Amino acid sequence: MVVGFCPGWAGLTSGSKPSGGKPICSEVAGIAASICLGVGLATLPVDVHHASASVLSEDTLFRRYIVTSGEALLRYSLPLGPAEDKLEIRKLQRILEDIDIDLRSKGPIALRSAKKDIEHIQAALAPGKQLNLALDVPRSKREKALEEIRGIASDVDSMSKAFDAEVKRKNSSKGGFRRVSVDIPRESALVHVANVETMMAPSKLPYRIPSRYKELPRLVGRASVDLEIRKGSDSLFMSKDGMKEESVVVTAIVDGYSAPLSAGNFVDLVSRGHYDGEMIVNRMRGLFVLTGGQGGFFENGKRREIPLELKLDGDPSPIWGETLDQAGLSEVPLSIPPSAYGAIAFVHSEGDPNDGSSQFCFYIKDPRSMEARSRYGGIENGNVSTFGYVVVNEQYLSQLEKGDVIVKARVSS
């Protein structure tokens, strides 16, 4: 079951602790200072080998820093083993992600690179080679994996035809390259890629959670959570096609591989109906939207508290109970950073990063901003534990306002 951590803002506290600690990032002018002041009570030994491994995963890391999509980050963070960079399906994924970057560049060199990448994928997906891609999937799932691989091949063929047609139109009209027709099959192909990689992911956590957290719920794998949100004022949500809606449903993927305790807490609370009827209590434009539930979750008279949980990129397991600064790893990037638009994290107080309970926030950083594209994920990196991303209808997050209501939250898969 599920959740992560996120700063508490604008004078709100994340819990009813006697100390009355001011929440982290409570004022706009003090964001950088307040986040950096978070102090954890528990200390864990720093594993130098793990730190080195994280820094050395250059090929994978480079792609993560220029891709600010939560879906892409979730694909990269699936634990596929120490040799994952050599897996054929992961190589295809990287090329598909590269094409996105080429198409954003739009120049002739970038378009030639994209065409070369498309041809490379088509060659790798030739009918006689598709079975090889499925061999890394457990035998019981290979037939289903082959269906997904055939889906990738079909989408790539459609992408190639759309690309050629768009280049022809561009050359004849002297206009710009319109990437939409290419993006649709590319994104569909990546969905199939993710499905294959999910089949390859372990059914158990590939590491042990410390016994001191044995009472906390945990999520093994991933879960989808739907949040129905209704406007609390006279305003309405505006869709991409201009339609006005009183309520919308956004879907988040929460990641129990990268943050099992945070994700587990969130899923457990959603299953209990804890967030039904909760309000959006604050927002900071361009940074975050903060949900209600600031009192925390109590069970048998005791407040449930979730430790700070951070999985470094390239490491086999998270670290618990301390910020990256405290661990001496402040310049090591995270597997699922808070920099991507739609990131979800729990709120904790400024003085104790291990007192998160139920209050959470959505990060709504502009994907084009320098902070969102930063190698280290911005000032929140290592001070909040992201546990997932909103991946469906995420555009509505920027329209959320104080007073809007989470009508219903449910675990959909």
mmCIF file of C-alpha atoms in Angstrom:
data_model
loop_
_atom_site.group_PDB
_atom_site.id
_atom_site.type_symbol
_atom_site.label_atom_id
_atom_site.label_comp_id
_atom_site.label_asym_id
_atom_site.label_seq_id
_atom_site.Cartn_x
_atom_site.Cartn_y
_atom_site.Cartn_z
ATOM 1 C CA MET A 1 0.000 0.000 0.000
ATOM 2 C CA VAL A 2 1.300 3.545 -0.687
ATOM 3 C CA VAL A 3 2.670 7.175 -0.230
ATOM 4 C CA GLY A 4 5.663 9.587 -0.146
ATOM 5 C CA PHE A 5 6.597 12.910 1.396
ATOM 6 C CA CYS A 6 6.221 16.532 0.451
ATOM 7 C CA PRO A 7 6.845 19.817 2.199
ATOM 8 C CA GLY A 8 4.092 21.454 4.185
ATOM 9 C CA TRP A 9 3.535 25.049 3.155
ATOM 10 C CA ALA A 10 2.129 28.440 4.027
ATOM 11 C CA GLY A 11 2.065 28.052 7.769
ATOM 12 C CA LEU A 12 0.461 24.602 7.732
ATOM 13 C CA THR A 13 1.780 21.756 9.834
ATOM 14 C CA SER A 14 1.864 18.198 8.694
ATOM 15 C CA GLY A 15 0.807 16.856 12.051
ATOM 16 C CA SER A 16 -0.439 17.682 15.525
ATOM 17 C CA LYS A 17 2.903 17.385 17.250
ATOM 18 C CA PRO A 18 3.386 19.215 20.564
ATOM 19 C CA SER A 19 6.489 20.954 19.225
ATOM 20 C CA GLY A 20 4.343 22.797 16.692
ATOM 21 C CA GLY A 21 7.126 22.550 14.130
ATOM 22 C CA LYS A 22 6.743 24.836 11.133
ATOM 23 C CA PRO A 23 6.316 22.808 7.951
ATOM 24 C CA ILE A 24 9.118 22.625 5.489
ATOM 25 C CA CYS A 25 8.907 25.211 2.680
ATOM 26 C CA SER A 26 6.351 27.267 4.572
ATOM 27 C CA GLU A 27 7.038 30.571 2.880
ATOM 28 C CA VAL A 28 7.890 31.444 -0.702
ATOM 29 C CA ALA A 29 10.922 33.498 0.243
ATOM 30 C CA GLY A 30 12.205 30.777 2.523
ATOM 31 C CA ILE A 31 11.783 27.732 0.319
ATOM 32 C CA ALA A 32 15.451 27.018 -0.259
ATOM 33 C CA ALA A 33 16.444 27.670 3.326
ATOM 34 C CA SER A 34 13.561 25.796 4.926
ATOM 35 C CA ILE A 35 13.910 22.675 2.827
ATOM 36 C CA CYS A 36 17.611 22.501 3.469
ATOM 37 C CA LEU A 37 16.988 22.739 7.215
ATOM 38 C CA GLY A 38 15.109 19.423 7.429
ATOM 39 C CA VAL A 39 16.707 17.175 10.059
ATOM 40 C CA GLY A 40 16.048 13.479 10.523
ATOM 41 C CA LEU A 41 16.283 11.739 13.860
ATOM 42 C CA ALA A 42 17.478 8.405 12.542
ATOM 43 C CA THR A 43 20.904 8.044 10.982
ATOM 44 C CA LEU A 44 22.008 5.308 8.650
ATOM 45 C CA PRO A 45 25.547 4.413 7.589
ATOM 46 C CA VAL A 46 26.547 5.698 4.181
ATOM 47 C CA ASP A 47 27.321 2.934 1.709
ATOM 48 C CA VAL A 48 30.152 4.299 -0.424
ATOM 49 C CA HIS A 49 29.765 1.499 -2.953
ATOM 50 C CA HIS A 50 26.111 2.403 -3.474
ATOM 51 C CA ALA A 51 26.963 6.060 -3.927
ATOM 52 C CA SER A 52 29.565 5.200 -6.558
ATOM 53 C CA ALA A 53 27.178 2.911 -8.386
ATOM 54 C CA SER A 54 24.633 5.690 -8.609
ATOM 55 C CA VAL A 55 27.074 8.169 -10.058
ATOM 56 C CA LEU A 56 28.411 5.693 -12.592
ATOM 57 C CA SER A 57 25.110 4.844 -14.277
ATOM 58 C CA GLU A 58 25.768 7.645 -16.752
ATOM 59 C CA ASP A 59 23.922 6.347 -19.797
ATOM 60 C CA THR A 60 20.657 5.847 -17.973
ATOM 61 C CA LEU A 61 21.022 9.010 -15.947
ATOM 62 C CA PHE A 62 21.596 11.291 -18.906
ATOM 63 C CA ARG A 63 18.261 10.310 -20.359
ATOM 64 C CA ARG A 64 16.456 10.934 -17.085
ATOM 65 C CA TYR A 65 17.636 14.480 -16.713
ATOM 66 C CA ILE A 66 16.431 15.644 -20.075
ATOM 67 C CA VAL A 67 13.159 13.721 -19.901
ATOM 68 C CA THR A 68 10.781 15.401 -17.460
ATOM 69 C CA SER A 69 7.868 13.013 -18.037
ATOM 70 C CA GLY A 70 6.725 11.068 -14.999
ATOM 71 C CA GLU A 71 5.835 8.113 -17.225
ATOM 72 C CA ALA A 72 9.366 8.014 -18.636
ATOM 73 C CA LEU A 73 10.894 8.195 -15.161
ATOM 74 C CA LEU A 74 8.687 5.328 -14.009
ATOM 75 C CA ARG A 75 9.836 3.247 -16.959
ATOM 76 C CA TYR A 76 13.492 3.880 -16.173
ATOM 77 C CA SER A 77 13.040 3.129 -12.461
ATOM 78 C CA LEU A 78 11.711 -0.406 -12.916
ATOM 79 C CA PRO A 79 14.227 -2.774 -11.268
ATOM 80 C CA LEU A 80 15.259 -5.071 -14.122
ATOM 81 C CA GLY A 81 18.518 -6.289 -12.605
ATOM 82 C CA PRO A 82 22.173 -5.230 -12.703
ATOM 83 C CA ALA A 83 22.421 -5.868 -16.464
ATOM 84 C CA GLU A 84 19.291 -3.891 -17.381
ATOM 85 C CA ASP A 85 21.216 -1.543 -19.706
ATOM 86 C CA LYS A 86 22.035 -4.566 -21.885
ATOM 87 C CA LEU A 87 18.426 -5.749 -22.218
ATOM 88 C CA GLU A 88 17.131 -5.381 -25.776
ATOM 89 C CA ILE A 89 13.783 -3.995 -24.629
ATOM 90 C CA ARG A 90 15.545 -1.330 -22.558
ATOM 91 C CA LYS A 91 17.653 -0.382 -25.586
ATOM 92 C CA LEU A 92 14.465 0.078 -27.618
ATOM 93 C CA GLN A 93 12.997 2.195 -24.851
ATOM 94 C CA ARG A 94 16.031 4.483 -24.860
ATOM 95 C CA ILE A 95 15.827 4.978 -28.601
ATOM 96 C CA LEU A 96 12.122 5.830 -28.394
ATOM 97 C CA GLU A 97 12.919 8.357 -25.656
ATOM 98 C CA ASP A 98 15.743 9.756 -27.823
ATOM 99 C CA ILE A 99 13.313 10.331 -30.687
ATOM 100 C CA ASP A 100 11.250 12.560 -28.395
ATOM 101 C CA ILE A 101 14.326 14.699 -27.762
ATOM 102 C CA ASP A 102 15.187 14.839 -31.478
ATOM 103 C CA LEU A 103 11.673 15.948 -32.370
ATOM 104 C CA ARG A 104 11.801 18.702 -29.783
ATOM 105 C CA SER A 105 14.974 20.008 -31.405
ATOM 106 C CA LYS A 106 13.284 20.154 -34.849
ATOM 107 C CA GLY A 107 16.474 21.019 -36.750
ATOM 108 C CA PRO A 108 17.595 19.036 -39.836
ATOM 109 C CA ILE A 109 20.308 17.200 -37.905
ATOM 110 C CA ALA A 110 17.813 16.188 -35.226
ATOM 111 C CA LEU A 111 15.316 14.975 -37.834
ATOM 112 C CA ARG A 112 17.992 12.882 -39.553
ATOM 113 C CA SER A 113 18.872 11.412 -36.161
ATOM 114 C CA ALA A 114 15.210 10.608 -35.497
ATOM 115 C CA LYS A 115 14.856 8.902 -38.875
ATOM 116 C CA LYS A 116 17.950 6.819 -38.194
ATOM 117 C CA ASP A 117 16.556 5.827 -34.788
ATOM 118 C CA ILE A 118 13.220 4.793 -36.303
ATOM 119 C CA GLU A 119 14.980 2.602 -38.873
ATOM 120 C CA HIS A 120 17.109 1.069 -36.106
ATOM 121 C CA ILE A 121 13.999 0.089 -34.132
ATOM 122 C CA GLN A 122 12.291 -1.330 -37.219
ATOM 123 C CA ALA A 123 15.307 -3.539 -37.894
ATOM 124 C CA ALA A 124 15.330 -4.741 -34.260
ATOM 125 C CA LEU A 125 11.607 -5.558 -34.486
ATOM 126 C CA ALA A 126 11.762 -7.575 -37.699
ATOM 127 C CA PRO A 127 9.473 -10.659 -37.415
ATOM 128 C CA GLY A 128 12.414 -13.041 -37.033
ATOM 129 C CA LYS A 129 13.851 -11.054 -34.129
ATOM 130 C CA GLN A 130 10.759 -10.459 -32.016
ATOM 131 C CA LEU A 131 11.079 -13.733 -30.111
ATOM 132 C CA ASN A 132 14.562 -12.730 -28.936
ATOM 133 C CA LEU A 133 13.053 -9.700 -27.215
ATOM 134 C CA ALA A 134 10.646 -11.938 -25.320
ATOM 135 C CA LEU A 135 13.327 -14.316 -24.024
ATOM 136 C CA ASP A 136 14.118 -12.018 -21.084
ATOM 137 C CA VAL A 137 10.517 -12.361 -19.878
ATOM 138 C CA PRO A 138 9.570 -15.322 -17.625
ATOM 139 C CA ARG A 139 8.365 -18.268 -19.698
ATOM 140 C CA SER A 140 4.810 -18.080 -18.346
ATOM 141 C CA LYS A 141 4.444 -14.513 -19.641
ATOM 142 C CA ARG A 142 6.188 -14.776 -23.011
ATOM 143 C CA GLU A 143 3.076 -15.195 -25.134
ATOM 144 C CA LYS A 144 1.632 -12.029 -23.660
ATOM 145 C CA ALA A 145 4.994 -10.312 -24.085
ATOM 146 C CA LEU A 146 5.030 -11.255 -27.782
ATOM 147 C CA GLU A 147 1.635 -9.587 -28.209
ATOM 148 C CA GLU A 148 3.057 -6.412 -26.695
ATOM 149 C CA ILE A 149 6.177 -6.633 -28.891
ATOM 150 C CA ARG A 150 4.016 -6.973 -31.988
ATOM 151 C CA GLY A 151 2.182 -3.878 -30.747
ATOM 152 C CA ILE A 152 5.503 -2.023 -30.548
ATOM 153 C CA ALA A 153 6.341 -3.062 -34.121
ATOM 154 C CA SER A 154 2.964 -1.900 -35.409
ATOM 155 C CA ASP A 155 3.253 1.445 -33.652
ATOM 156 C CA VAL A 156 6.799 1.995 -34.936
ATOM 157 C CA ASP A 157 5.649 1.313 -38.504
ATOM 158 C CA SER A 158 2.886 3.881 -38.022
ATOM 159 C CA MET A 159 5.407 6.303 -36.553
ATOM 160 C CA SER A 160 7.710 5.841 -39.545
ATOM 161 C CA LYS A 161 4.912 6.540 -42.033
ATOM 162 C CA ALA A 162 3.796 9.615 -40.070
ATOM 163 C CA PHE A 163 7.381 10.867 -39.871
ATOM 164 C CA ASP A 164 7.953 10.493 -43.642
ATOM 165 C CA ALA A 165 4.642 12.195 -44.425
ATOM 166 C CA GLU A 166 5.459 15.099 -42.131
ATOM 167 C CA VAL A 167 8.948 15.554 -43.582
ATOM 168 C CA LYS A 168 7.433 15.581 -47.088
ATOM 169 C CA ARG A 169 4.839 18.166 -46.055
ATOM 170 C CA LYS A 170 7.504 20.287 -44.344
ATOM 171 C CA ASN A 171 9.769 20.255 -47.389
ATOM 172 C CA SER A 172 6.966 21.124 -49.808
ATOM 173 C CA SER A 173 5.387 23.867 -47.720
ATOM 174 C CA LYS A 174 8.556 25.233 -46.110
ATOM 175 C CA GLY A 175 6.722 25.107 -42.804
ATOM 176 C CA GLY A 176 7.801 23.645 -39.479
ATOM 177 C CA PHE A 177 7.811 19.982 -38.515
ATOM 178 C CA ARG A 178 4.613 19.107 -36.659
ATOM 179 C CA ARG A 179 5.411 16.273 -34.294
ATOM 180 C CA VAL A 180 1.911 15.389 -33.082
ATOM 181 C CA SER A 181 1.243 12.686 -35.683
ATOM 182 C CA VAL A 182 4.597 11.063 -34.836
ATOM 183 C CA ASP A 183 4.177 11.372 -31.075
ATOM 184 C CA ILE A 184 0.898 9.453 -30.909
ATOM 185 C CA PRO A 185 2.306 6.099 -32.148
ATOM 186 C CA ARG A 186 5.619 6.746 -30.350
ATOM 187 C CA GLU A 187 3.847 7.118 -27.013
ATOM 188 C CA SER A 188 1.697 4.071 -27.752
ATOM 189 C CA ALA A 189 4.849 2.068 -28.465
ATOM 190 C CA LEU A 190 6.292 3.161 -25.118
ATOM 191 C CA VAL A 191 3.161 1.902 -23.345
ATOM 192 C CA HIS A 192 3.794 -1.531 -24.883
ATOM 193 C CA VAL A 193 7.472 -1.282 -23.875
ATOM 194 C CA ALA A 194 6.480 -0.518 -20.292
ATOM 195 C CA ASN A 195 4.112 -3.493 -20.266
ATOM 196 C CA VAL A 196 6.914 -5.815 -21.362
ATOM 197 C CA GLU A 197 9.326 -4.378 -18.783
ATOM 198 C CA THR A 198 6.697 -4.748 -16.065
ATOM 199 C CA MET A 199 6.476 -8.459 -16.888
ATOM 200 C CA MET A 200 10.231 -8.654 -16.326
ATOM 201 C CA ALA A 201 10.131 -6.861 -12.962
ATOM 202 C CA PRO A 202 10.429 -9.022 -9.807
ATOM 203 C CA SER A 203 7.306 -10.162 -7.948
ATOM 204 C CA LYS A 204 9.096 -9.449 -4.653
ATOM 205 C CA LEU A 205 11.116 -6.456 -3.537
ATOM 206 C CA PRO A 206 14.751 -7.013 -4.543
ATOM 207 C CA TYR A 207 15.923 -5.786 -1.134
ATOM 208 C CA ARG A 208 14.971 -5.974 2.555
ATOM 209 C CA ILE A 209 13.149 -3.231 4.425
ATOM 210 C CA PRO A 210 14.626 -2.632 7.922
ATOM 211 C CA SER A 211 12.770 -4.538 10.641
ATOM 212 C CA ARG A 212 12.065 -1.317 12.557
ATOM 213 C CA TYR A 213 9.457 -0.519 9.884
ATOM 214 C CA LYS A 214 7.747 -3.913 9.989
ATOM 215 C CA GLU A 215 4.473 -2.451 11.292
ATOM 216 C CA LEU A 216 4.071 -0.069 8.369
ATOM 217 C CA PRO A 217 2.101 -0.985 5.246
ATOM 218 C CA ARG A 218 4.165 -1.492 2.119
ATOM 219 C CA LEU A 219 3.554 -1.805 -1.589
ATOM 220 C CA VAL A 220 5.337 -4.482 -3.600
ATOM 221 C CA GLY A 221 5.280 -3.439 -7.240
ATOM 222 C CA ARG A 222 3.059 -0.637 -8.464
ATOM 223 C CA ALA A 223 -0.540 0.490 -8.194
ATOM 224 C CA SER A 224 -2.845 2.895 -10.022
ATOM 225 C CA VAL A 225 -4.899 5.334 -7.975
ATOM 226 C CA ASP A 226 -7.803 7.388 -9.348
ATOM 227 C CA LEU A 227 -8.613 10.692 -7.666
ATOM 228 C CA GLU A 228 -11.929 12.359 -8.501
ATOM 229 C CA ILE A 229 -11.572 16.067 -7.807
ATOM 230 C CA ARG A 230 -14.396 18.627 -7.841
ATOM 231 C CA LYS A 231 -14.152 22.379 -8.006
ATOM 232 C CA GLY A 232 -15.061 23.947 -4.674
ATOM 233 C CA SER A 233 -15.838 27.386 -6.120
ATOM 234 C CA ASP A 234 -17.786 28.753 -9.049
ATOM 235 C CA SER A 235 -14.895 28.060 -11.432
ATOM 236 C CA LEU A 236 -14.673 24.977 -13.660
ATOM 237 C CA PHE A 237 -11.914 22.783 -15.031
ATOM 238 C CA MET A 238 -11.005 23.510 -18.645
ATOM 239 C CA SER A 239 -10.060 20.584 -20.888
ATOM 240 C CA LYS A 240 -7.565 20.726 -23.752
ATOM 241 C CA ASP A 241 -10.389 21.020 -26.277
ATOM 242 C CA GLY A 242 -12.061 23.865 -24.391
ATOM 243 C CA MET A 243 -14.753 21.840 -22.607
ATOM 244 C CA LYS A 244 -15.693 22.956 -19.088
ATOM 245 C CA GLU A 245 -15.994 20.340 -16.348
ATOM 246 C CA GLU A 246 -17.079 20.595 -12.708
ATOM 247 C CA SER A 247 -15.050 17.521 -11.758
ATOM 248 C CA VAL A 248 -12.219 15.480 -13.256
ATOM 249 C CA VAL A 249 -10.458 12.191 -12.524
ATOM 250 C CA VAL A 250 -6.680 12.128 -12.430
ATOM 251 C CA THR A 251 -4.747 8.867 -12.273
ATOM 252 C CA ALA A 252 -1.463 8.365 -10.451
ATOM 253 C CA ILE A 253 0.982 5.482 -10.681
ATOM 254 C CA VAL A 254 2.588 4.875 -7.295
ATOM 255 C CA ASP A 255 5.902 3.061 -7.184
ATOM 256 C CA GLY A 256 6.466 0.444 -4.525
ATOM 257 C CA TYR A 257 9.839 -0.505 -5.985
ATOM 258 C CA SER A 258 11.342 2.941 -5.343
ATOM 259 C CA ALA A 259 9.335 3.895 -2.229
ATOM 260 C CA PRO A 260 7.565 0.826 -0.755
ATOM 261 C CA LEU A 261 6.656 2.383 2.613
ATOM 262 C CA SER A 262 5.504 5.710 1.218
ATOM 263 C CA ALA A 263 3.577 4.022 -1.597
ATOM 264 C CA GLY A 264 2.183 1.450 0.824
ATOM 265 C CA ASN A 265 0.957 4.097 3.210
ATOM 266 C CA PHE A 266 -0.783 6.006 0.422
ATOM 267 C CA VAL A 267 -2.549 2.958 -1.020
ATOM 268 C CA ASP A 268 -3.611 1.860 2.466
ATOM 269 C CA LEU A 269 -5.090 5.286 3.250
ATOM 270 C CA VAL A 270 -6.830 5.445 -0.127
ATOM 271 C CA SER A 271 -8.328 1.985 0.527
ATOM 272 C CA ARG A 272 -9.613 3.203 3.896
ATOM 273 C CA GLY A 273 -11.326 6.224 2.303
ATOM 274 C CA HIS A 274 -9.079 8.571 4.253
ATOM 275 C CA TYR A 275 -8.881 11.143 1.450
ATOM 276 C CA ASP A 276 -12.548 11.116 0.457
ATOM 277 C CA GLY A 277 -13.906 14.619 1.027
ATOM 278 C CA GLU A 278 -10.502 16.165 1.761
ATOM 279 C CA MET A 279 -9.851 19.667 0.453
ATOM 280 C CA ILE A 280 -7.000 21.261 -1.413
ATOM 281 C CA VAL A 281 -5.714 23.555 1.317
ATOM 282 C CA ASN A 282 -3.056 25.548 -0.491
ATOM 283 C CA ARG A 283 -1.088 25.961 -3.688
ATOM 284 C CA MET A 284 2.028 27.755 -4.813
ATOM 285 C CA ARG A 285 1.932 28.640 -8.485
ATOM 286 C CA GLY A 286 4.555 26.806 -10.454
ATOM 287 C CA LEU A 287 5.624 24.580 -7.563
ATOM 288 C CA PHE A 288 3.034 22.513 -5.704
ATOM 289 C CA VAL A 289 -0.591 21.863 -4.776
ATOM 290 C CA LEU A 290 -1.156 20.816 -1.172
ATOM 291 C CA THR A 291 -3.914 18.465 -0.045
ATOM 292 C CA GLY A 292 -5.728 18.335 3.286
ATOM 293 C CA GLY A 293 -5.383 15.767 6.030
ATOM 294 C CA GLN A 294 -2.737 17.801 7.816
ATOM 295 C CA GLY A 295 -3.570 16.255 11.168
ATOM 296 C CA GLY A 296 -2.187 12.916 10.063
ATOM 297 C CA PHE A 297 -3.607 9.406 10.272
ATOM 298 C CA PHE A 298 -4.231 7.852 13.690
ATOM 299 C CA GLU A 299 -4.732 4.175 14.369
ATOM 300 C CA ASN A 300 -5.479 2.833 17.863
ATOM 301 C CA GLY A 301 -4.715 6.278 19.226
ATOM 302 C CA LYS A 302 -1.259 6.403 17.657
ATOM 303 C CA ARG A 303 -0.230 8.640 14.764
ATOM 304 C CA ARG A 304 1.262 6.710 11.868
ATOM 305 C CA GLU A 305 4.533 8.275 10.744
ATOM 306 C CA ILE A 306 6.446 7.333 7.604
ATOM 307 C CA PRO A 307 10.215 7.766 7.380
ATOM 308 C CA LEU A 308 11.881 9.765 4.653
ATOM 309 C CA GLU A 309 12.476 7.245 1.874
ATOM 310 C CA LEU A 310 14.910 7.971 -0.960
ATOM 311 C CA LYS A 311 16.102 5.629 -3.699
ATOM 312 C CA LEU A 312 19.245 6.843 -5.406
ATOM 313 C CA ASP A 313 19.520 6.310 -9.105
ATOM 314 C CA GLY A 314 21.418 3.093 -9.740
ATOM 315 C CA ASP A 315 21.151 1.819 -6.165
ATOM 316 C CA PRO A 316 19.452 -1.527 -5.467
ATOM 317 C CA SER A 317 17.468 -0.232 -2.464
ATOM 318 C CA PRO A 318 16.265 3.015 -0.859
ATOM 319 C CA ILE A 319 17.819 4.690 2.151
ATOM 320 C CA TRP A 320 15.501 5.492 5.032
ATOM 321 C CA GLY A 321 15.367 8.071 7.775
ATOM 322 C CA GLU A 322 17.781 10.781 6.575
ATOM 323 C CA THR A 323 18.085 13.428 3.919
ATOM 324 C CA LEU A 324 20.703 13.189 1.189
ATOM 325 C CA ASP A 325 22.612 16.018 2.868
ATOM 326 C CA GLN A 326 22.766 14.021 6.083
ATOM 327 C CA ALA A 327 23.890 10.940 4.167
ATOM 328 C CA GLY A 328 26.618 12.914 2.394
ATOM 329 C CA LEU A 329 24.967 12.244 -0.973
ATOM 330 C CA SER A 330 23.504 15.640 -1.807
ATOM 331 C CA GLU A 331 24.718 15.561 -5.404
ATOM 332 C CA VAL A 332 23.455 12.082 -6.220
ATOM 333 C CA PRO A 333 20.196 12.083 -8.238
ATOM 334 C CA LEU A 334 17.110 10.130 -7.288
ATOM 335 C CA SER A 335 15.412 7.319 -9.158
ATOM 336 C CA ILE A 336 12.066 9.175 -9.180
ATOM 337 C CA PRO A 337 12.791 12.853 -8.446
ATOM 338 C CA PRO A 338 10.254 15.524 -7.456
ATOM 339 C CA SER A 339 11.270 17.649 -10.449
ATOM 340 C CA ALA A 340 8.898 16.038 -12.979
ATOM 341 C CA TYR A 341 5.442 17.545 -13.397
ATOM 342 C CA GLY A 342 2.825 15.614 -11.437
ATOM 343 C CA ALA A 343 5.197 14.155 -8.848
ATOM 344 C CA ILE A 344 3.469 13.096 -5.611
ATOM 345 C CA ALA A 345 5.139 13.278 -2.208
ATOM 346 C CA PHE A 346 4.186 13.377 1.464
ATOM 347 C CA VAL A 347 4.341 16.453 3.636
ATOM 348 C CA HIS A 348 6.619 16.543 6.638
ATOM 349 C CA SER A 349 7.539 19.276 9.104
ATOM 350 C CA GLU A 350 10.652 21.374 8.717
ATOM 351 C CA GLY A 351 12.267 19.941 11.805
ATOM 352 C CA ASP A 352 11.646 16.242 11.210
ATOM 353 C CA PRO A 353 11.615 14.631 7.752
ATOM 354 C CA ASN A 354 10.372 11.407 9.352
ATOM 355 C CA ASP A 355 7.013 12.700 10.621
ATOM 356 C CA GLY A 356 5.043 12.480 7.374
ATOM 357 C CA SER A 357 1.701 10.788 7.841
ATOM 358 C CA SER A 358 -1.163 11.427 5.396
ATOM 359 C CA GLN A 359 -0.915 14.924 3.945
ATOM 360 C CA PHE A 360 0.578 14.969 0.456
ATOM 361 C CA CYS A 361 1.149 17.311 -2.446
ATOM 362 C CA PHE A 362 1.452 17.357 -6.210
ATOM 363 C CA TYR A 363 4.442 19.093 -7.749
ATOM 364 C CA ILE A 364 3.495 21.210 -10.749
ATOM 365 C CA LYS A 365 6.828 22.526 -11.953
ATOM 366 C CA ASP A 366 6.967 23.720 -15.536
ATOM 367 C CA PRO A 367 8.733 20.869 -17.416
ATOM 368 C CA ARG A 368 10.570 23.501 -19.483
ATOM 369 C CA SER A 369 12.039 25.228 -16.438
ATOM 370 C CA MET A 370 15.700 24.938 -15.501
ATOM 371 C CA GLU A 371 14.779 23.518 -12.092
ATOM 372 C CA ALA A 372 12.640 20.751 -13.587
ATOM 373 C CA ARG A 373 15.452 19.834 -15.977
ATOM 374 C CA SER A 374 18.155 20.080 -13.328
ATOM 375 C CA ARG A 375 20.453 17.072 -12.914
ATOM 376 C CA TYR A 376 19.675 17.027 -9.193
ATOM 377 C CA GLY A 377 15.954 17.786 -9.323
ATOM 378 C CA GLY A 378 15.859 21.175 -7.590
ATOM 379 C CA ILE A 379 15.958 22.200 -3.957
ATOM 380 C CA GLU A 380 13.480 19.533 -2.831
ATOM 381 C CA ASN A 381 15.715 16.733 -4.073
ATOM 382 C CA GLY A 382 16.766 14.552 -1.162
ATOM 383 C CA ASN A 383 14.450 16.351 1.269
ATOM 384 C CA VAL A 384 11.121 14.867 0.157
ATOM 385 C CA SER A 385 10.403 11.317 -0.947
ATOM 386 C CA THR A 386 8.517 11.098 -4.203
ATOM 387 C CA PHE A 387 6.424 7.955 -4.513
ATOM 388 C CA GLY A 388 4.754 8.314 -7.877
ATOM 389 C CA TYR A 389 3.455 10.555 -10.644
ATOM 390 C CA VAL A 390 0.089 11.604 -12.008
ATOM 391 C CA VAL A 391 0.093 10.226 -15.564
ATOM 392 C CA VAL A 392 -3.541 10.653 -16.736
ATOM 393 C CA ASN A 393 -5.195 14.078 -16.901
ATOM 394 C CA GLU A 394 -2.153 15.597 -15.232
ATOM 395 C CA GLN A 395 -2.844 18.893 -17.024
ATOM 396 C CA TYR A 396 -5.650 19.562 -14.542
ATOM 397 C CA LEU A 397 -3.237 19.738 -11.593
ATOM 398 C CA SER A 398 -2.228 23.283 -12.529
ATOM 399 C CA GLN A 399 -5.916 24.276 -12.344
ATOM 400 C CA LEU A 400 -6.364 23.100 -8.759
ATOM 401 C CA GLU A 401 -7.149 25.821 -6.220
ATOM 402 C CA LYS A 402 -7.644 26.128 -2.489
ATOM 403 C CA GLY A 403 -11.078 24.779 -1.633
ATOM 404 C CA ASP A 404 -11.269 22.169 -4.397
ATOM 405 C CA VAL A 405 -12.300 18.759 -3.036
ATOM 406 C CA ILE A 406 -11.085 15.187 -3.495
ATOM 407 C CA VAL A 407 -14.524 13.599 -3.841
ATOM 408 C CA LYS A 408 -13.283 10.018 -4.018
ATOM 409 C CA ALA A 409 -9.956 8.232 -4.156
ATOM 410 C CA ARG A 410 -9.746 4.585 -5.141
ATOM 411 C CA VAL A 411 -7.130 2.001 -6.053
ATOM 412 C CA SER A 412 -7.960 1.060 -9.645
ATOM 413 C CA SER A 413 -5.260 -1.584 -10.218
#
